Amino acid sequence: MSGIPWVLHVDLDQFIAAVEVLRRPELAGKPIIVGGRGDPTERAVVSTASYEARAFGVGSGMPLRIAARKVPDAVILPVDHEAYLAASEAVMATLRAQPGATVQVLGWDEAFVGVETEDPEAYAHRVQAAVLARTELHCSVGIGDTLVRAKVATGFGKPAGVFRLTAGNWLDVMGSRPTKDLWGVGARVSARLAKLGISTVAELAASNPQDLVPEFGPKMGPWYAQLGRGDGASVVDDTPWVARGHSRETTFQHDLIDPVQVEDAVRELTAHVLEDVEAEGRAVIGLTLKVRYAPFLTTTQGKKIPETSDRNEILARAMDLAAGIEAGRPIRLLGLRAEMAMPDDARKGHTPTRGGW
DNA sequence: TCTGGGGTCCTAGGACCC
DNA sequence: TCTGGGGTCCTAGGACCC
């Protein structure tokens, strides 16, 4: 195959809700909210809402009980990881089967596809048709000359459409939009940019990268300036992903106070984290314990330990960290992260949101 | 009845070394 | 008595993404 190299960003439309509708067709067209164990009286948040539910102002990250209040008629379903993973794998297999495609998976429901073609729109439509035929799921496709432009383009294609963003039309389309619309700029960074007199993408694109260094540091400053222009890497990298670490978090339905309960919780957390680590046969080189004291004060402590894959050793280290928990103070959440030793050649992997692009 | 759970990377500042 | 300058390693915390 010959042609110009293009980056396609493929993103499934309301993925989780769509998967739920597939196995329960009677839910089609209804406001669907997926989150937690599907019980709006529990502490949990929304994972996904269908378009019908979003019309009521429900979005992911919102507390489930608030969402339920906003949409009294909503169908509220529990999160079913296995079902979404299976659907995701079918989608990714379909993408990999496309002629000339290099596939870089970004998450359950999205991936970059690198391809050389004279007609990226035609290719995108073939991808959409193939995914639909194989999985009955609709997707939107962004086309770009960089990864960032392809990723941003997808938003203009939704639902089920195709949109192209290149150096040629980037500023026309994005220039007057707030910096928050960029991939990698959230509420905090956009507020800090505004403090520097930069509110729009065009203003960020025109900024001098060095001017951003005092505020954001030597890497992030220039990185944001580049992001404003939509510039960056254009190579889709299908190198298999090597996880840097694994973590588990638990929010307690009732705050923990009893130190014995806290100890048990840390022990259980450690066991869960180790399941993931051991499944990969990796060694642990660091542990971090996260504690959220009710209501919202979150602290972290820990890290570096001598490299080991010994269960008891790791458990002992985790319990050492647990000893630093303030006694008698109600705890709402506990999290444990294990940092893993990296194979030498995998240290420099691609990453969706930072550096390298 | 406010705030999930899984990730990644960057930065600031202290400790320590020569 | 005063106190360089470069470097590395580490922790805690911040920010963002799906």
Coordinates of C-alpha atoms (C1' of nucleotides) in Angstrom, one line a residue:
Chain A
M1 CA 0.0 0.0 0.0
S2 CA 1.3 3.4 -0.8
G3 CA 0.2 6.9 0.0
I4 CA 0.5 9.5 2.7
P5 CA 0.9 8.5 6.4
W6 CA -2.2 9.3 8.4
V7 CA -3.2 9.0 12.0
L8 CA -6.8 7.8 12.7
H9 CA -8.3 7.9 16.2
V10 CA -11.1 5.5 16.6
D11 CA -13.5 6.0 19.5
L12 CA -16.5 4.0 20.3
D13 CA -19.8 5.9 20.9
Q14 CA -21.1 5.7 24.5
F15 CA -19.2 2.4 24.6
I16 CA -20.4 1.0 27.9
A17 CA -24.0 1.9 27.5
A18 CA -23.9 0.5 24.0
V19 CA -22.6 -2.8 25.2
E20 CA -25.4 -3.0 27.8
V21 CA -28.0 -2.3 25.1
L22 CA -26.6 -5.0 22.9
R23 CA -27.4 -7.7 25.4
R24 CA -30.7 -6.0 26.5
P25 CA -32.2 -4.5 23.4
E26 CA -35.3 -3.4 25.2
L27 CA -33.1 -0.7 26.8
A28 CA -32.5 1.1 23.5
G29 CA -33.5 4.7 23.6
K30 CA -33.8 4.8 27.4
P31 CA -31.7 6.8 29.8
I32 CA -29.0 4.4 31.0
I33 CA -26.6 5.1 33.8
V34 CA -23.8 2.6 34.6
G35 CA -21.9 2.9 37.8
G36 CA -20.7 1.0 40.9
R37 CA -22.9 -2.0 41.8
G38 CA -25.9 -0.3 40.2
D39 CA -27.3 0.8 43.6
P40 CA -27.8 4.5 43.8
T41 CA -28.0 4.4 47.6
E42 CA -24.3 3.4 47.7
R43 CA -21.2 5.5 47.6
A44 CA -20.2 5.2 43.9
V45 CA -20.0 7.3 40.8
V46 CA -21.2 7.2 37.2
S47 CA -19.0 5.3 34.8
T48 CA -21.0 6.1 31.7
A49 CA -24.4 7.6 30.8
S50 CA -26.2 7.1 27.5
Y51 CA -27.0 10.1 25.4
E52 CA -30.5 10.1 26.7
A53 CA -29.3 10.3 30.3
R54 CA -26.7 12.9 29.4
A55 CA -29.5 15.2 28.3
F56 CA -30.5 15.4 31.9
G57 CA -27.1 16.7 32.8
V58 CA -25.6 13.4 34.0
G59 CA -21.9 12.7 33.2
S60 CA -19.2 10.3 34.2
G61 CA -17.6 11.0 37.6
M62 CA -20.9 12.3 39.0
P63 CA -22.0 10.7 42.3
L64 CA -24.4 7.9 41.5
R65 CA -27.0 9.1 43.9
I66 CA -27.0 12.6 42.4
A67 CA -27.4 11.2 39.0
A68 CA -30.3 9.0 40.1
R69 CA -32.0 12.1 41.5
K70 CA -31.6 14.0 38.2
V71 CA -33.0 11.2 36.1
P72 CA -35.8 9.4 38.1
D73 CA -36.6 7.1 35.2
A74 CA -33.1 6.0 34.6
V75 CA -32.1 2.4 34.2
I76 CA -29.2 2.1 36.6
L77 CA -26.8 -0.8 35.9
P78 CA -23.7 -2.3 37.7
V79 CA -20.3 -2.1 36.1
D80 CA -19.5 -5.3 34.3
H81 CA -15.8 -5.2 33.4
E82 CA -15.6 -8.6 31.8
A83 CA -18.4 -7.7 29.3
Y84 CA -16.7 -4.5 28.3
L85 CA -13.3 -6.1 28.0
A86 CA -14.6 -8.8 25.7
A87 CA -16.3 -6.2 23.5
S88 CA -13.2 -4.1 23.5
E89 CA -11.0 -7.0 22.4
A90 CA -13.3 -7.7 19.5
V91 CA -13.1 -4.1 18.4
M92 CA -9.3 -4.0 18.7
A93 CA -9.0 -7.3 16.7
T94 CA -11.1 -5.8 14.0
L95 CA -8.8 -2.7 13.8
R96 CA -5.7 -4.9 13.7
A97 CA -7.3 -6.8 10.8
Q98 CA -7.5 -3.7 8.6
P99 CA -5.0 -3.6 5.7
G100 CA -1.8 -1.8 6.6
A101 CA -3.0 -0.8 10.0
T102 CA -0.7 -0.2 13.0
V103 CA -2.9 -0.2 16.2
Q104 CA -2.1 1.6 19.5
V105 CA -4.7 0.9 22.1
L106 CA -5.4 3.8 24.4
G107 CA -8.2 2.4 26.5
W108 CA -11.2 0.1 26.4
D109 CA -13.0 2.1 23.8
E110 CA -10.3 3.9 21.8
A111 CA -7.2 3.4 19.7
F112 CA -4.9 5.1 17.3
V113 CA -4.6 3.5 13.8
G114 CA -1.7 4.4 11.7
V115 CA -2.0 3.8 8.0
E116 CA -0.7 5.0 4.6
T117 CA -3.5 5.9 2.2
E118 CA -4.5 8.4 -0.4
D119 CA -8.0 8.6 1.0
P120 CA -8.2 8.6 4.8
E121 CA -11.9 9.3 4.8
A122 CA -12.7 6.2 2.7
Y123 CA -10.4 4.2 5.0
A124 CA -12.2 5.5 8.1
H125 CA -15.6 4.6 6.7
R126 CA -14.3 1.1 6.0
V127 CA -13.1 0.9 9.6
Q128 CA -16.5 2.0 10.9
A129 CA -18.3 -0.6 8.7
A130 CA -16.0 -3.4 9.8
V131 CA -16.4 -2.6 13.5
L132 CA -20.1 -2.4 13.1
A133 CA -20.3 -5.7 11.2
R134 CA -18.2 -7.5 13.8
T135 CA -19.5 -6.0 17.1
E136 CA -22.7 -4.1 16.3
L137 CA -21.0 -1.0 17.8
H138 CA -20.8 2.4 16.3
C139 CA -17.6 4.4 16.4
S140 CA -16.4 7.9 15.4
V141 CA -13.1 8.5 13.7
G142 CA -10.8 11.4 13.8
I143 CA -8.2 11.9 11.1
G144 CA -5.0 13.8 11.7
D145 CA -1.5 14.5 10.6
T146 CA -0.4 14.2 14.3
L147 CA -1.7 12.1 17.1
V148 CA -3.0 15.1 18.9
R149 CA -5.0 16.4 15.9
A150 CA -6.5 13.0 15.2
K151 CA -7.5 12.7 18.9
V152 CA -9.1 16.1 19.0
A153 CA -10.8 15.6 15.6
T154 CA -12.8 12.7 16.9
G155 CA -14.9 14.9 19.0
F156 CA -16.2 16.7 15.9
G157 CA -17.1 13.4 14.3
K158 CA -19.4 12.2 17.1
P159 CA -21.7 10.4 16.9
A160 CA -20.7 7.8 14.2
G161 CA -19.0 10.3 12.0
V162 CA -15.6 11.2 10.6
F163 CA -13.7 14.5 10.9
R164 CA -10.2 15.6 9.7
L165 CA -7.9 18.0 11.5
T166 CA -4.5 18.9 10.0
A167 CA -2.0 21.8 10.3
G168 CA -4.1 23.4 7.5
N169 CA -7.4 23.7 9.4
W170 CA -6.3 23.4 13.1
L171 CA -6.5 27.0 14.0
D172 CA -9.7 27.6 12.0
V173 CA -11.4 24.9 13.9
M174 CA -9.8 25.1 17.3
G175 CA -8.3 28.6 17.5
S176 CA -11.2 30.3 19.2
R177 CA -11.9 27.5 21.6
P178 CA -10.8 27.5 25.3
T179 CA -7.6 25.8 26.1
K180 CA -9.5 23.3 28.2
D181 CA -10.7 21.7 25.0
L182 CA -7.2 20.4 24.4
W183 CA -6.3 16.8 25.3
G184 CA -4.1 17.2 28.4
V185 CA -5.3 20.5 29.5
G186 CA -7.8 20.4 32.4
A187 CA -9.5 22.9 34.6
R188 CA -6.4 23.6 36.7
V189 CA -4.0 24.2 33.8
S190 CA -6.4 26.3 31.8
A191 CA -6.9 28.5 34.9
R192 CA -3.1 28.9 35.2
L193 CA -2.8 29.7 31.5
A194 CA -5.6 32.3 31.8
K195 CA -3.5 34.0 34.6
L196 CA -0.8 34.4 31.9
G197 CA -3.3 36.0 29.6
I198 CA -3.8 32.8 27.5
S199 CA -7.4 31.8 27.2
T200 CA -7.8 30.4 23.7
V201 CA -6.1 27.7 21.7
A202 CA -4.9 30.4 19.2
E203 CA -3.3 32.4 22.1
L204 CA -1.6 29.3 23.4
A205 CA -0.4 28.4 19.9
A206 CA 1.1 31.9 19.5
S207 CA 2.8 31.8 22.9
N208 CA 6.6 31.6 23.3
P209 CA 7.3 28.1 24.8
Q210 CA 10.0 29.7 27.1
D211 CA 7.5 32.1 28.6
L212 CA 5.6 29.1 30.0
V213 CA 8.6 27.6 31.7
P214 CA 8.4 29.7 34.9
E215 CA 4.8 28.6 35.5
F216 CA 4.9 25.0 34.3
G217 CA 8.5 23.9 34.4
P218 CA 11.0 23.0 31.7
K219 CA 9.0 20.1 30.2
M220 CA 5.4 21.0 30.6
G221 CA 5.7 24.6 29.6
P222 CA 7.0 23.9 26.1
W223 CA 4.7 20.9 25.9
Y224 CA 1.6 23.0 26.4
A225 CA 2.7 25.5 23.7
Q226 CA 3.2 22.6 21.3
L227 CA -0.2 21.2 22.2
G228 CA -1.8 24.6 21.3
R229 CA -0.5 24.2 17.8
G230 CA -1.6 20.6 17.6
D231 CA 1.9 19.6 16.8
G232 CA 3.8 16.6 18.1
A233 CA 4.4 13.0 17.2
S234 CA 2.7 11.5 14.2
V235 CA 3.9 7.9 14.5
V236 CA 1.5 5.3 15.9
D237 CA 3.4 2.9 18.1
D238 CA 2.1 -0.6 18.5
T239 CA 4.9 -1.7 21.0
P240 CA 3.2 -3.8 23.6
W241 CA 2.5 -1.9 26.7
V242 CA 4.4 -2.7 29.9
A243 CA 2.6 -1.5 33.0
R244 CA 4.6 0.6 35.4
G245 CA 2.6 -0.5 38.4
H246 CA -0.7 -1.7 39.7
S247 CA -3.0 -0.3 42.3
R248 CA -6.2 -0.9 44.1
E249 CA -8.5 1.4 45.9
T250 CA -11.5 0.9 48.1
T251 CA -14.1 3.3 49.2
F252 CA -15.9 2.2 52.3
Q253 CA -19.6 2.4 52.5
H254 CA -19.2 3.4 56.1
D255 CA -16.0 5.2 57.3
L256 CA -13.5 3.0 59.1
I257 CA -12.4 3.9 62.6
D258 CA -11.5 0.6 64.3
P259 CA -7.7 0.1 63.9
V260 CA -8.2 -3.7 63.5
Q261 CA -10.6 -3.1 60.6
V262 CA -8.0 -0.7 59.1
E263 CA -5.3 -3.4 59.4
D264 CA -7.5 -6.0 57.8
A265 CA -8.4 -3.6 55.0
V266 CA -4.7 -3.0 54.2
R267 CA -4.0 -6.7 54.2
E268 CA -6.8 -7.3 51.8
L269 CA -5.8 -4.5 49.6
T270 CA -2.2 -5.9 49.4
A271 CA -3.5 -9.3 48.4
H272 CA -5.5 -7.8 45.6
V273 CA -2.6 -5.7 44.3
L274 CA -0.3 -8.7 44.4
E275 CA -2.8 -10.7 42.3
D276 CA -2.2 -8.3 39.5
V277 CA 1.5 -8.1 40.0
E278 CA 1.9 -11.9 40.2
A279 CA -0.2 -12.4 37.1
E280 CA 2.6 -10.7 35.2
G281 CA 5.4 -12.3 37.2
R282 CA 6.9 -9.0 38.0
A283 CA 8.9 -7.8 41.0
V284 CA 7.9 -4.9 43.2
I285 CA 10.3 -1.9 43.8
G286 CA 7.9 0.5 45.6
L287 CA 4.8 0.8 47.6
T288 CA 2.5 3.8 48.1
L289 CA -0.3 3.9 50.6
K290 CA -3.1 6.4 50.0
V291 CA -5.4 7.3 52.8
R292 CA -8.5 9.5 52.5
Y293 CA -9.6 10.6 55.9
A294 CA -13.2 11.6 55.9
P295 CA -14.4 13.7 54.4
F296 CA -11.7 14.6 51.8
L297 CA -8.2 15.0 53.1
T298 CA -6.1 12.6 51.1
T299 CA -2.5 11.7 51.9
T300 CA 0.0 9.4 50.4
Q301 CA 3.2 7.9 51.8
G302 CA 5.7 5.3 51.0
K303 CA 7.5 4.3 47.8
K304 CA 10.9 2.7 47.3
I305 CA 11.6 -0.8 48.7
P306 CA 14.3 -3.3 47.9
E307 CA 13.2 -5.2 44.8
T308 CA 11.3 -8.3 45.7
S309 CA 8.5 -10.6 44.6
D310 CA 8.2 -12.2 48.1
R311 CA 4.6 -12.0 49.2
N312 CA 5.3 -11.9 52.9
E313 CA 8.0 -9.3 52.5
I314 CA 5.6 -7.0 50.5
L315 CA 2.8 -7.5 53.0
A316 CA 5.2 -6.6 55.8
R317 CA 6.2 -3.4 54.0
A318 CA 2.5 -2.6 53.4
M319 CA 1.8 -3.0 57.1
D320 CA 4.7 -0.7 57.9
L321 CA 3.0 1.9 55.9
A322 CA -0.3 1.2 57.5
A323 CA 1.3 1.9 60.9
G324 CA 1.6 5.6 59.8
I325 CA -2.2 5.9 59.6
E326 CA -3.6 8.3 62.1
A327 CA -5.4 6.3 64.8
G328 CA -9.0 7.1 65.6
R329 CA -9.6 9.3 62.6
P330 CA -12.4 8.1 60.3
I331 CA -11.1 6.7 57.0
R332 CA -13.2 6.8 53.8
L333 CA -10.8 5.3 51.3
L334 CA -7.6 3.2 51.2
G335 CA -5.5 2.7 48.2
L336 CA -2.3 0.8 47.6
R337 CA 0.0 1.1 44.6
A338 CA 2.8 -1.3 43.7
E339 CA 5.6 0.1 41.5
M340 CA 7.1 -2.7 39.4
A341 CA 10.6 -3.3 38.2
M342 CA 10.9 -2.6 34.4
P343 CA 12.6 -4.7 31.8
D344 CA 15.5 -2.6 30.6
D345 CA 14.3 -2.1 27.1
A346 CA 10.7 -1.1 28.1
R347 CA 11.5 1.9 30.3
K348 CA 10.8 4.3 27.6
G349 CA 7.3 3.5 26.5
H350 CA 4.8 5.7 24.8
T351 CA 2.1 7.2 26.9
P352 CA -1.3 8.7 26.1
T353 CA -1.1 11.9 28.0
R354 CA 2.4 13.0 28.7
G355 CA 5.8 13.6 27.2
G356 CA 7.2 12.2 24.0
W357 CA 4.5 13.5 21.9
Chain B
dT1 C1' -25.8 11.1 52.0
dC2 C1' -20.5 15.1 47.7
dT3 C1' -16.1 12.7 45.2
dG4 C1' -14.7 5.5 41.7
dG5 C1' -10.9 3.0 40.3
dG6 C1' -7.5 2.1 37.1
dG7 C1' -3.5 4.3 35.2
dT8 C1' 0.7 7.8 33.6
dC9 C1' 4.1 11.5 34.1
dC10 C1' 6.0 16.0 36.1
dT11 C1' 7.7 19.1 39.7
dA12 C1' 9.4 20.9 44.1
dG13 C1' 12.3 20.4 47.6
dG14 C1' 15.1 17.9 51.0
dA15 C1' 19.0 14.7 51.8
dC16 C1' 23.2 13.5 50.5
dC17 C1' 27.6 13.3 47.9
dC18 C1' 32.0 15.0 45.9
Chain C
dT1 C1' 34.1 32.3 59.9
dC2 C1' 31.7 31.5 56.0
dT3 C1' 29.6 28.6 52.9
dG4 C1' 30.6 26.9 46.1
dG5 C1' 28.4 24.4 42.8
dG6 C1' 27.2 20.4 40.5
dG7 C1' 25.0 16.3 40.7
dT8 C1' 21.8 12.2 42.1
dC9 C1' 18.1 10.0 44.5
dC10 C1' 13.9 10.1 46.8
dT11 C1' 9.2 11.4 48.6
dA12 C1' 5.0 13.8 48.5
dG13 C1' 1.8 15.9 45.9
dG14 C1' -0.3 17.7 41.5
dA15 C1' -2.5 17.1 37.2
dC16 C1' -4.5 14.6 33.6
dC17 C1' -6.8 10.7 31.1
dC18 C1' -10.3 6.8 30.4

